[in-house]
Coordinates of C-alpha atoms in Angstrom, one line a residue:
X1 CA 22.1 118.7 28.1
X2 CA 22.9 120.1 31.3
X3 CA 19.9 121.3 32.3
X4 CA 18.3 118.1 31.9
X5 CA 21.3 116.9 34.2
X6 CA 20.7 119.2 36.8
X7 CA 16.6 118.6 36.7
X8 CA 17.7 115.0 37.2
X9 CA 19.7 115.3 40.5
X10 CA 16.9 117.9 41.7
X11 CA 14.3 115.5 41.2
X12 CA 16.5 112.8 43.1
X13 CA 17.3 115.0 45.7
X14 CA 13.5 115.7 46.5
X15 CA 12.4 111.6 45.8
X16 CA 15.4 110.8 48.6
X17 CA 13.9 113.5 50.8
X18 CA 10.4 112.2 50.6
X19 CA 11.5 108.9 51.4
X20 CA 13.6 110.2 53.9
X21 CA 10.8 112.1 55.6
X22 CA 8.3 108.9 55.3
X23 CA 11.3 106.6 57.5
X24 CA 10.9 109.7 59.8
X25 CA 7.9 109.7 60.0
X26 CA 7.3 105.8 60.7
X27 CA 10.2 106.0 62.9
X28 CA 8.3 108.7 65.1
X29 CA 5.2 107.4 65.1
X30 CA 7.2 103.5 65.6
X31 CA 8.8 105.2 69.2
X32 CA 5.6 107.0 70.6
X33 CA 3.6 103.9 70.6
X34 CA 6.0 102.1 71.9
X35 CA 6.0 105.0 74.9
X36 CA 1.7 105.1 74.8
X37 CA 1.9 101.5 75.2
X38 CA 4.6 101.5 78.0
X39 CA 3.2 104.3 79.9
X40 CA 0.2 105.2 81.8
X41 CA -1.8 107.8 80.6
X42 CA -0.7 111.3 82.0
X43 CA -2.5 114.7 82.1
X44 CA -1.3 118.0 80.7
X45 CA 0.7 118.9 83.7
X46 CA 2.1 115.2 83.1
X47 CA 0.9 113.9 86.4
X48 CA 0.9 110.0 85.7
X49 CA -2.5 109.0 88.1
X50 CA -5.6 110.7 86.6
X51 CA -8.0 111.3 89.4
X52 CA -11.9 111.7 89.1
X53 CA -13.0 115.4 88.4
X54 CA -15.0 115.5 92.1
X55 CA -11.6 113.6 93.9
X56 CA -10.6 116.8 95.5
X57 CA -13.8 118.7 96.2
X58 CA -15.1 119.0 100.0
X59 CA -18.3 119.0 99.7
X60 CA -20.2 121.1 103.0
X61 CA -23.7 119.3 102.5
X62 CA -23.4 115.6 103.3
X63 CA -26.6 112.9 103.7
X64 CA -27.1 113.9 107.5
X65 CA -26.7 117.6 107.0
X66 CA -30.4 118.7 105.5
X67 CA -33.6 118.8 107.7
X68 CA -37.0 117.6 107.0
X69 CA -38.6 118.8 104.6
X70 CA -35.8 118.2 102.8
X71 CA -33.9 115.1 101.7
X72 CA -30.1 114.7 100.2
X73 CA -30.0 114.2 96.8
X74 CA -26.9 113.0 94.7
X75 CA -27.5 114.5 91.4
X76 CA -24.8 114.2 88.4
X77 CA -22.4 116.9 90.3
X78 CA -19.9 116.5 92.2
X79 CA -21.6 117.5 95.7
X80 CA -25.2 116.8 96.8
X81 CA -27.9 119.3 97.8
X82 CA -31.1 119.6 100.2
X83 CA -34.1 119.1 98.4
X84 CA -37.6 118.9 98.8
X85 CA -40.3 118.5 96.2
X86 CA -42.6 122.0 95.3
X87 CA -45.7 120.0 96.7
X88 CA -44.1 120.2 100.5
X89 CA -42.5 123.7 100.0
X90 CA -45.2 125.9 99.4
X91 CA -43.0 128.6 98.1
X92 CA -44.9 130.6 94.1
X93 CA -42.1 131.5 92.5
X94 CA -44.3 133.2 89.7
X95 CA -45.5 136.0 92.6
X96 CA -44.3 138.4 94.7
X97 CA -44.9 138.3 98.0
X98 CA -44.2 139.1 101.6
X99 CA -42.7 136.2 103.5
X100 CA -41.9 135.9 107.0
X101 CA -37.8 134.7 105.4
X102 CA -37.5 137.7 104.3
X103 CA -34.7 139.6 105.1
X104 CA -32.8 143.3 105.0
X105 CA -30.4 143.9 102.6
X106 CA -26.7 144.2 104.1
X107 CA -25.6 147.6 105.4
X108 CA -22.9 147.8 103.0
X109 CA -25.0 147.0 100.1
X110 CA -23.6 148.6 97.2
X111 CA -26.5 151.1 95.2
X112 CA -26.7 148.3 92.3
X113 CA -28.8 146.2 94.9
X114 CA -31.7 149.0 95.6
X115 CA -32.4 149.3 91.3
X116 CA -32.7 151.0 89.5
X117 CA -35.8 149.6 89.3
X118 CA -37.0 146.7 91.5
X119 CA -34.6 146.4 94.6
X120 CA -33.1 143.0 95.2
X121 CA -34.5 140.9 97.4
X122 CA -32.9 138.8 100.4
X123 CA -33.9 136.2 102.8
X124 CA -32.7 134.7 106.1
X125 CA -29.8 132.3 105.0
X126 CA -30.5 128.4 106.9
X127 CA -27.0 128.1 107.8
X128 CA -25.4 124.6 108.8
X129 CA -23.6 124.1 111.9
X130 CA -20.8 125.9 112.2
X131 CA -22.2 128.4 109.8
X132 CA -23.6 131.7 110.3
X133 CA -25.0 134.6 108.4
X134 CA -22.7 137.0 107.3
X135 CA -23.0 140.5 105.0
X136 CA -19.3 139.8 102.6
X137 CA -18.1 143.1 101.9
X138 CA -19.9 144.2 98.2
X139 CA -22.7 141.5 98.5
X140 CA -26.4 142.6 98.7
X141 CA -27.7 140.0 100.9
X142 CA -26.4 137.8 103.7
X143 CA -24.7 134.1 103.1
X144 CA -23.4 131.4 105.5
X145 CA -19.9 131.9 106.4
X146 CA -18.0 129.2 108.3
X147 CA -16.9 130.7 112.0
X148 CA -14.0 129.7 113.3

């Protein structure tokens, strides 16, 4: 009958396209790992050289900037800190307290830094060379900014 005809060439027409798709698909997948293989890896921009993560970060604190107590430590990120272990620091973080570091919050303090409730507190920023305290427009306390 003709349906049975027409069912027939359907079905063919689907089988060829199936096959057709799987030689695509080998063909494709043949051609980019020929191109992987060829090529070095690239990064979503498509720059070909990967850097490290930390290649283009200056770092301020280096292993002569910190003063004794403290020491430069190299820790898993990308730039090093001053540190100095809670035995030579005698700094309780668990209580309040006056300290001679303590500093004014910056004229242009917005309200949010005097509460409500407690006010925030500030100290004296140790500013490298080079550096020196300065009240950034918003900011409730003072931070080293680089003078030029």
């Amino acid at each position: 009958s003709s349906f049975d005809t027409a069912a027939a060439v359907s079905l063919r027409t689907r089988l060829n396209c199936v096959a057709d798709m799987a030689v695509f698909r080998f063909y494709v997948a043949s051609l980019l790992t020929v191109h992987w293989a060829a090529a070095e890896p690239t990064d979503s921009f498509g720059n070909s050289k990967l850097i490290h993560p930390c290649g283009a970060i200056k770092c301020d604190i280096g292993p002569t900037d910190c003063q004794p107590p403290f020491e430069y430590r190299q820790g898993t990120s990308c730039c090093g800190i001053c540190w100095a272990p809670d035995s030579v620091i005698s700094m309780d973080r668990h209580v309040a307290h006056q300290s001679d570091h303590q500093a004014e919050l910056c004229p242009s303090a917005p309200s949010s830094c005097r509460g409500p409730g407690d006010s925030a507190v500030c100290f004296s920023p140790t500013c490298k060379n080079g550096y020196e305290a300065h009240c950034t427009p918003g900011a409730c306390c003072a931070s080293c900014e680089y003078v030029r």
